[in-house]
Short mmCIF file of C-alpha atoms in Angstrom, two decimals:
data_model
loop_
_atom_site.label_atom_id
_atom_site.label_comp_id
_atom_site.label_asym_id
_atom_site.label_seq_id
_atom_site.Cartn_x
_atom_site.Cartn_y
_atom_site.Cartn_z
CA LEU A 132 0.00 0.00 0.00
CA HIS A 133 1.60 3.27 -1.18
CA ILE A 134 0.45 6.42 0.63
CA GLU A 135 1.69 9.81 -0.51
CA ASP A 136 0.19 13.34 -0.44
CA GLY A 137 -3.06 12.00 0.96
CA ARG A 138 -3.51 9.45 -1.81
CA MET A 139 -3.52 5.65 -1.52
CA GLU A 140 -2.55 3.09 -4.13
CA LEU A 141 -2.82 -0.63 -3.45
CA GLY A 142 -0.20 -2.68 -5.23
CA GLU A 143 -0.33 -6.27 -6.39
CA MET A 144 -1.48 -8.76 -3.75
CA GLU A 145 -0.72 -12.45 -3.53
CA PRO A 146 -1.53 -15.36 -1.18
CA LEU A 147 0.93 -15.69 1.68
CA ASP A 148 1.66 -19.32 0.82
CA LYS A 149 3.08 -18.11 -2.51
CA VAL A 150 5.77 -15.98 -0.85
CA PRO A 151 9.07 -17.91 -1.03
CA PRO A 152 11.22 -18.38 2.08
CA ALA A 153 14.01 -15.90 2.60
CA ASP A 154 17.54 -17.19 2.03
CA PRO A 155 19.26 -16.89 4.40
CA PRO A 156 16.42 -16.96 6.97
CA VAL A 157 15.76 -13.82 8.97
CA PRO A 158 16.90 -14.31 12.60
CA LEU A 159 14.10 -14.67 15.13
CA ASP A 160 13.60 -12.75 18.35
CA PRO A 161 14.71 -15.12 21.17
CA ASP A 162 11.25 -15.48 22.77
CA LEU A 163 9.61 -15.88 19.37
CA ALA A 164 12.12 -18.59 18.50
CA ALA A 165 11.67 -20.38 21.83
CA ARG A 166 7.85 -20.32 21.81
CA TRP A 167 6.95 -20.48 18.12
CA GLY A 168 10.13 -21.38 16.26
CA TRP A 169 8.81 -24.91 15.62
CA LEU A 170 6.32 -23.38 13.13
CA ASP A 171 9.04 -21.41 11.28
CA PRO A 172 7.51 -17.91 11.38
CA ASN A 173 10.61 -16.56 9.64
CA HIS A 174 9.85 -18.86 6.68
CA ASP A 175 6.06 -18.71 6.49
CA PHE A 176 4.23 -15.37 6.62
CA ARG A 177 1.04 -17.20 7.69
CA HIS A 178 2.65 -18.01 11.04
CA LEU A 179 3.70 -14.48 11.94
CA GLY A 180 0.50 -13.86 13.92
CA LEU A 181 1.11 -16.66 16.41
CA SER A 182 2.77 -14.31 18.89
CA HIS A 183 0.72 -11.44 20.31
CA ARG A 184 3.74 -9.10 20.02
CA PHE A 185 2.91 -7.28 16.81
CA PRO A 186 5.88 -4.86 17.01
CA VAL A 187 8.20 -7.88 16.92
CA THR A 188 6.41 -9.85 14.22
CA ALA A 189 5.83 -6.74 12.07
CA ALA A 190 9.54 -5.86 12.17
CA LEU A 191 10.29 -9.47 11.22
CA ALA A 192 7.84 -9.24 8.29
CA ALA A 193 9.46 -6.02 7.06
CA GLU A 194 12.95 -7.50 7.26
CA ARG A 195 11.87 -10.68 5.53
CA TRP A 196 10.11 -8.73 2.77
CA ALA A 197 13.27 -6.74 2.09
CA GLY A 198 15.28 -9.97 2.23
CA LEU A 199 13.30 -11.24 -0.75
CA GLY A 200 14.66 -8.38 -2.86
CA ASN A 201 11.71 -6.03 -2.42
CA PRO A 202 12.12 -2.33 -1.59
CA ALA A 203 12.21 -1.58 2.14
CA VAL A 204 8.85 -0.59 3.63
CA ASP A 205 8.11 2.18 6.12
CA GLY A 206 5.64 0.13 8.11
CA VAL A 207 3.43 -2.91 8.42
CA LEU A 208 -0.36 -2.99 8.78
CA ALA A 209 -2.44 -6.01 9.78
CA LEU A 210 -6.06 -5.52 8.73
CA ASP A 211 -9.02 -7.89 8.66
CA PRO A 212 -12.44 -7.75 6.96
CA PHE A 213 -13.94 -5.80 9.87
CA VAL A 214 -11.80 -2.83 8.83
CA VAL A 215 -13.13 -3.18 5.28
CA GLU A 216 -16.65 -3.29 6.71
CA ALA A 217 -16.09 -0.03 8.59
CA ILE A 218 -14.69 1.76 5.52
CA MET A 219 -17.56 0.54 3.36
CA THR A 220 -20.05 2.32 5.60
CA ALA A 221 -18.55 5.47 4.06
CA THR A 222 -17.95 4.28 0.49
CA GLY A 223 -21.20 2.39 0.01
CA PRO A 224 -21.37 -0.92 -1.91
CA VAL A 225 -18.64 -1.97 -4.34
CA VAL A 226 -18.97 -4.15 -7.42
CA THR A 227 -16.70 -7.19 -7.78
CA SER A 228 -16.68 -10.26 -10.00
CA ALA A 229 -18.85 -11.88 -7.32
CA GLY A 230 -21.44 -9.13 -7.65
CA GLU A 231 -22.25 -6.18 -5.43
CA LEU A 232 -20.98 -6.27 -1.84
CA SER A 233 -22.02 -3.91 0.94
CA SER A 234 -20.86 -3.33 4.49
CA ASP A 235 -23.65 -5.66 5.63
CA ASP A 236 -22.27 -8.73 3.88
CA VAL A 237 -18.55 -8.16 3.23
CA VAL A 238 -17.31 -9.85 6.43
CA ARG A 239 -19.36 -12.99 5.87
CA TYR A 240 -18.36 -13.07 2.20
CA ALA A 241 -14.65 -12.66 2.93
CA LEU A 242 -14.56 -15.24 5.73
CA HIS A 243 -16.99 -17.81 4.35
CA ASP A 244 -19.27 -17.21 1.39
CA GLN A 245 -16.55 -16.76 -1.24
CA TYR A 246 -15.57 -20.41 -0.79
CA GLN A 247 -19.04 -21.63 -1.72
CA GLY A 248 -17.89 -21.17 -5.31
CA TYR A 249 -16.10 -24.49 -5.02
CA LEU A 250 -19.50 -26.25 -4.98
CA THR A 251 -20.85 -26.60 -8.53
CA SER A 252 -23.19 -28.89 -10.39
CA GLY A 253 -20.15 -31.00 -11.11
CA GLY A 254 -19.38 -31.51 -7.43
CA ASP A 255 -16.80 -30.11 -5.00
CA ARG A 256 -13.74 -28.65 -6.70
CA SER A 257 -11.99 -27.45 -3.53
CA TYR A 258 -8.67 -29.15 -4.26
CA THR A 259 -8.82 -29.61 -8.02
CA GLU A 260 -8.28 -26.00 -9.06
CA GLU A 261 -6.25 -22.98 -8.04
CA ARG A 262 -7.72 -21.30 -5.00
CA ARG A 263 -9.88 -18.33 -5.90
CA ASP A 264 -9.49 -15.72 -3.22
CA ALA A 265 -11.54 -12.57 -3.70
CA LEU A 266 -9.84 -10.64 -0.89
CA SER A 267 -7.42 -8.78 -3.16
CA GLU A 268 -10.20 -7.73 -5.54
CA ILE A 269 -12.38 -6.53 -2.65
CA ALA A 270 -9.49 -4.62 -1.09
CA ARG A 271 -8.61 -2.89 -4.34
CA GLU A 272 -12.21 -1.89 -5.06
CA VAL A 273 -12.69 -0.56 -1.53
CA VAL A 274 -9.45 1.46 -1.64
CA ASN A 275 -10.48 2.92 -5.00
CA ALA A 276 -13.93 3.76 -3.65
CA PHE A 277 -12.46 5.31 -0.50
CA GLU A 278 -10.30 7.56 -2.67
CA GLN A 279 -13.52 9.05 -4.05
CA VAL A 280 -14.92 9.95 -0.61
CA ALA A 281 -14.78 13.73 -0.45
CA GLU A 282 -15.05 14.11 3.32
CA VAL A 283 -14.53 11.68 6.20
CA ASP A 284 -17.27 12.15 8.77
CA SER A 285 -17.09 11.58 12.50
CA GLY A 286 -19.21 8.45 12.19
CA LEU A 287 -16.55 6.66 10.16
CA LEU A 288 -13.84 7.75 12.58
CA GLU A 289 -15.86 6.32 15.46
CA ARG A 290 -16.40 3.03 13.60
CA LEU A 291 -12.68 2.80 12.85
CA ARG A 292 -11.89 3.54 16.51
CA THR A 293 -14.22 0.74 17.60
CA THR A 294 -12.65 -1.61 15.06
CA ALA A 295 -9.15 -0.73 16.27
CA ASN A 296 -10.18 -1.29 19.88
CA GLY A 297 -11.08 -4.84 18.91
CA ARG A 298 -7.55 -5.58 17.56
CA HIS A 299 -8.88 -5.73 14.00
CA VAL A 300 -6.19 -3.29 12.87
CA LEU A 301 -2.57 -3.35 14.06
CA MET A 302 0.08 -0.85 12.96
CA TRP A 303 3.87 -0.68 13.17
CA SER A 304 6.38 1.78 11.73
CA ARG A 305 10.16 1.75 11.61
CA HIS A 306 10.04 5.52 12.15
CA PRO A 307 10.11 6.19 15.92
CA GLN A 308 7.86 9.24 15.81
CA LEU A 309 5.14 7.47 13.86
CA GLN A 310 5.49 4.34 16.00
CA ALA A 311 5.01 6.51 19.11
CA ALA A 312 1.76 7.79 17.57
CA PHE A 313 0.57 4.21 16.97
CA GLU A 314 1.38 3.36 20.58
CA ALA A 315 -0.47 6.42 21.86
CA ALA A 316 -3.50 5.41 19.79
CA ARG A 317 -3.18 1.83 21.12
CA VAL A 318 -3.11 0.31 17.64
CA ASP A 319 0.47 -0.95 17.98
CA GLY A 320 -0.79 -4.39 19.01
CA GLN A 321 1.37 -4.69 22.12
CA ILE A 322 -0.49 -5.94 25.17
CA GLY A 323 0.57 -4.82 28.63
CA PRO A 324 2.37 -6.80 31.35
CA GLU A 325 -0.89 -7.12 33.29
CA SER A 326 -2.94 -8.23 30.27
CA MET A 327 -4.44 -11.57 29.37
CA LEU A 328 -5.28 -12.58 25.79
CA LEU A 329 -7.09 -15.76 24.76
CA SER A 330 -6.52 -16.99 21.21
CA ILE A 331 -7.72 -20.06 19.35
CA VAL A 332 -5.34 -20.76 16.49
CA ASN A 333 -6.76 -22.81 13.64
CA ARG A 334 -4.47 -25.67 12.61
CA SER A 335 -7.08 -27.58 10.60
CA GLY A 336 -5.85 -26.23 7.25
CA VAL A 337 -9.41 -25.20 6.30
CA LYS A 338 -11.88 -22.35 6.96
CA LEU A 339 -13.78 -23.76 9.94
CA ASP A 340 -13.31 -20.70 12.15
CA TRP A 341 -16.55 -19.23 10.80
CA PHE A 342 -18.40 -22.05 12.57
CA VAL A 343 -16.37 -22.08 15.78
CA ARG A 344 -17.70 -20.42 18.93
CA SER A 345 -15.72 -19.86 22.12
CA ALA A 346 -16.49 -19.04 25.74
CA ALA A 347 -14.29 -18.46 28.77
CA THR A 348 -15.08 -18.35 32.48
CA LEU A 349 -12.62 -16.59 34.78
CA THR A 350 -12.63 -17.59 38.45
CA VAL A 351 -10.38 -16.13 41.14
CA GLU A 352 -9.67 -17.42 44.64
CA PRO A 353 -7.97 -14.51 46.44
CA GLY A 354 -5.19 -15.35 48.87
CA GLU A 355 -2.84 -13.49 51.19
CA ASP A 356 0.21 -14.22 49.05
CA ARG A 357 -1.22 -15.52 45.79
CA HIS A 358 -4.46 -15.37 43.82
CA ARG A 359 -5.41 -18.74 42.36
CA VAL A 360 -6.88 -18.14 38.92
CA THR A 361 -8.84 -20.56 36.75
CA VAL A 362 -9.83 -19.98 33.12
CA GLU A 363 -12.29 -22.50 31.72
CA VAL A 364 -12.27 -22.33 27.90
CA THR A 365 -14.98 -24.00 25.83
CA VAL A 366 -14.59 -24.41 22.07
CA ARG A 367 -17.79 -25.37 20.22
CA ASN A 368 -17.81 -26.57 16.62
CA GLU A 369 -21.08 -25.68 14.82
CA ALA A 370 -20.03 -26.82 11.34
CA PRO A 371 -23.03 -28.15 9.38
CA ALA A 372 -23.22 -31.71 8.12
CA ASP A 373 -23.95 -30.71 4.54
CA GLY A 374 -23.74 -27.83 2.10
CA GLU A 375 -20.11 -26.81 2.64
CA PRO A 376 -17.10 -27.39 0.36
CA ALA A 377 -14.08 -29.29 1.59
CA TYR A 378 -12.13 -26.03 1.55
CA VAL A 379 -14.30 -24.94 4.49
CA VAL A 380 -14.97 -28.15 6.43
CA GLY A 381 -12.11 -30.36 5.29
CA PRO A 382 -10.55 -32.66 5.75
CA TYR A 383 -7.36 -31.03 4.53
CA PRO A 384 -5.45 -33.53 2.36
CA GLY A 385 -2.88 -35.55 4.29
CA THR A 386 -4.41 -35.02 7.75
CA ASP A 387 -6.07 -37.61 9.97
CA LEU A 388 -9.08 -35.36 10.60
CA GLU A 389 -12.63 -36.24 9.63
CA ARG A 390 -14.88 -33.91 7.66
CA GLY A 391 -15.91 -31.03 9.92
CA ASP A 392 -13.29 -31.73 12.63
CA TYR A 393 -11.60 -28.64 14.08
CA LEU A 394 -7.99 -28.77 15.22
CA GLY A 395 -6.43 -25.79 16.95
CA LEU A 396 -4.28 -24.37 19.70
CA VAL A 397 -5.94 -22.81 22.72
CA THR A 398 -3.42 -20.13 23.64
CA LEU A 399 -3.43 -18.00 26.78
CA ASN A 400 -1.14 -15.00 27.03
CA LEU A 401 -0.90 -14.28 30.75
CA PRO A 402 0.32 -11.42 32.93
CA ARG A 403 4.07 -11.18 33.41
CA ASP A 404 3.94 -12.36 37.04
CA ALA A 405 1.84 -15.47 36.41
CA VAL A 406 3.38 -18.67 37.79
CA ASP A 407 2.60 -22.40 37.72
CA ALA A 408 0.52 -22.04 34.55
CA ALA A 409 -0.85 -25.27 33.08
CA PHE A 410 -3.92 -26.89 31.54
CA ASP A 411 -5.61 -29.67 33.50
CA GLY A 412 -4.81 -33.09 32.08
CA VAL A 413 -2.22 -31.78 29.59
CA ASP A 414 1.17 -33.30 30.37
CA ARG A 415 3.04 -31.59 27.56
CA LEU A 416 2.11 -28.07 26.54
CA ALA A 417 2.54 -27.07 22.91
CA VAL A 418 3.89 -23.70 24.09
CA ALA A 419 5.05 -22.58 27.54
CA GLY A 420 7.22 -19.68 28.67
CA ALA A 421 7.93 -16.00 28.25
CA ASP A 422 6.79 -14.06 25.19
CA GLY A 423 8.02 -10.55 25.77
CA HIS A 424 6.72 -9.21 29.09
CA ASN A 425 3.94 -11.81 29.24
CA ARG A 426 3.78 -15.55 29.85
CA THR A 427 2.24 -17.86 27.25
CA ILE A 428 0.79 -21.35 27.44
CA ALA A 429 -0.93 -23.29 24.65
CA ALA A 430 -2.56 -26.71 24.36
CA TRP A 431 -3.94 -28.64 21.42
CA VAL A 432 -7.71 -29.04 21.07
CA GLU A 433 -9.62 -31.22 18.61
CA VAL A 434 -13.35 -30.63 18.36
CA PRO A 435 -15.52 -32.94 16.22
CA ARG A 436 -18.36 -31.41 14.24
CA GLY A 437 -21.39 -30.67 16.44
CA GLU A 438 -19.48 -31.06 19.69
CA ALA A 439 -17.80 -28.88 22.30
CA VAL A 440 -14.54 -29.38 24.20
CA THR A 441 -13.56 -27.60 27.43
CA LEU A 442 -10.01 -26.98 28.63
CA VAL A 443 -9.22 -25.68 32.10
CA ALA A 444 -6.15 -23.50 32.65
CA ARG A 445 -4.84 -22.70 36.11
CA PHE A 446 -2.16 -20.27 37.26
CA GLU A 447 -1.31 -18.02 40.18
CA LEU A 448 -0.82 -14.27 40.40
CA PRO A 449 0.75 -12.21 43.20
CA ALA A 450 -1.71 -10.83 45.73
CA GLY A 451 -0.52 -7.31 44.96
CA LEU A 452 -2.02 -7.56 41.47
CA ASP A 453 -5.62 -6.44 41.96
CA ALA A 454 -6.83 -6.38 38.33
CA VAL A 455 -6.06 -7.77 34.89
CA ARG A 456 -6.92 -6.40 31.46
CA ILE A 457 -8.57 -8.99 29.21
CA GLU A 458 -7.70 -8.13 25.63
CA PRO A 459 -10.08 -8.75 22.69
CA SER A 460 -9.59 -11.92 20.67
CA ALA A 461 -10.52 -10.28 17.31
CA ARG A 462 -12.35 -13.45 16.32
CA ALA A 463 -15.13 -13.40 13.71
CA HIS A 464 -17.48 -14.36 16.54
CA PRO A 465 -16.22 -12.72 19.76
CA THR A 466 -15.44 -14.90 22.75
CA GLU A 467 -18.07 -14.78 25.51
CA TRP A 468 -16.39 -14.15 28.87
CA THR A 469 -17.92 -14.64 32.31
CA HIS A 470 -16.46 -13.38 35.59
CA ASP A 471 -18.05 -12.76 38.98
CA GLY A 472 -21.58 -13.12 37.62
CA ARG A 473 -21.03 -10.74 34.69
CA THR A 474 -20.90 -11.81 31.04
CA TRP A 475 -19.60 -9.88 28.01
CA ARG A 476 -18.25 -10.46 24.53
CA ASP A 477 -14.65 -9.42 24.00
CA ARG A 478 -15.15 -6.84 21.27
CA ALA A 479 -12.87 -4.53 23.26
CA ALA A 480 -10.50 -4.78 26.21
CA ARG A 481 -12.03 -5.03 29.68
CA THR A 482 -10.37 -4.64 33.07
CA VAL A 483 -11.60 -7.05 35.76
CA GLU A 484 -10.96 -6.87 39.47
CA LEU A 485 -9.37 -9.95 40.99
CA THR A 486 -10.41 -9.31 44.58
CA GLY A 487 -14.09 -8.42 44.11
#
């Protein structure tokens, strides 16, 4: 994306799996290497989002991009369809090869409906033709339409602020002054040392996240020296039995999963001072240890179609820590949290008291 003199031009886009690995590989941040190095985030752009530390992963992306012989970039943006939805409330509908899309249907189309094109009268062509991804066409049409908007009203700014508060847009710049502005606006993606962030990372190889729902219950037992904290995470798989292409419900070729099975990592980024963190019944965590100024634990979860699986995480926090900030998950369907009799969906960060 080239921005100059108030004008925007979106360059060529390509699927991340088409980007070749850098040679030699870009060195990894020590914590990133220790926690997520087994998934080669310095080789595969798709794995850059595994760590919550966007300033680190964005800098890695910029270095890797330049290492492929591309011109150096000034910054890195991570945007999802909810940002496109917000902008389209100002631009109005756009016309693509799939027809007219509006702000009311662009998120569903981008995350699910576009893949229905694999179902034809001849059957399911999910893995017999080149993937057709309409995201680049949508993005280009929306940028072009936004260029024609004569005046940005306060309503759009408020919608963009709400979208940013939900971690749907993350921004990093190699220029310190601009990076300081991103940090002040809290769009830099860095969570604080007293924050907690729940993520469910899809490892199924298909687009099942649209049908996955999540809930978390936070329970605290205050103590004189330590607070005992429990987070009960439920992952529910609502994939339908029929009517979906294999690209959405699988199974991905070469896996042992059945059609509609969801495989993922339940990942908890915990406050810096958390100790003795573990999931009940999980002898070997997929990830455990420091990730910047937070602690991270992750466990595998496999959820058959139509079922729900619950994992229970336990850890302790020092008694002097009276509150934690629960960060938004930025999922298509927000996680439903419950604590001390109150329930909310994590569309934005929320601070909860640990001692009532």
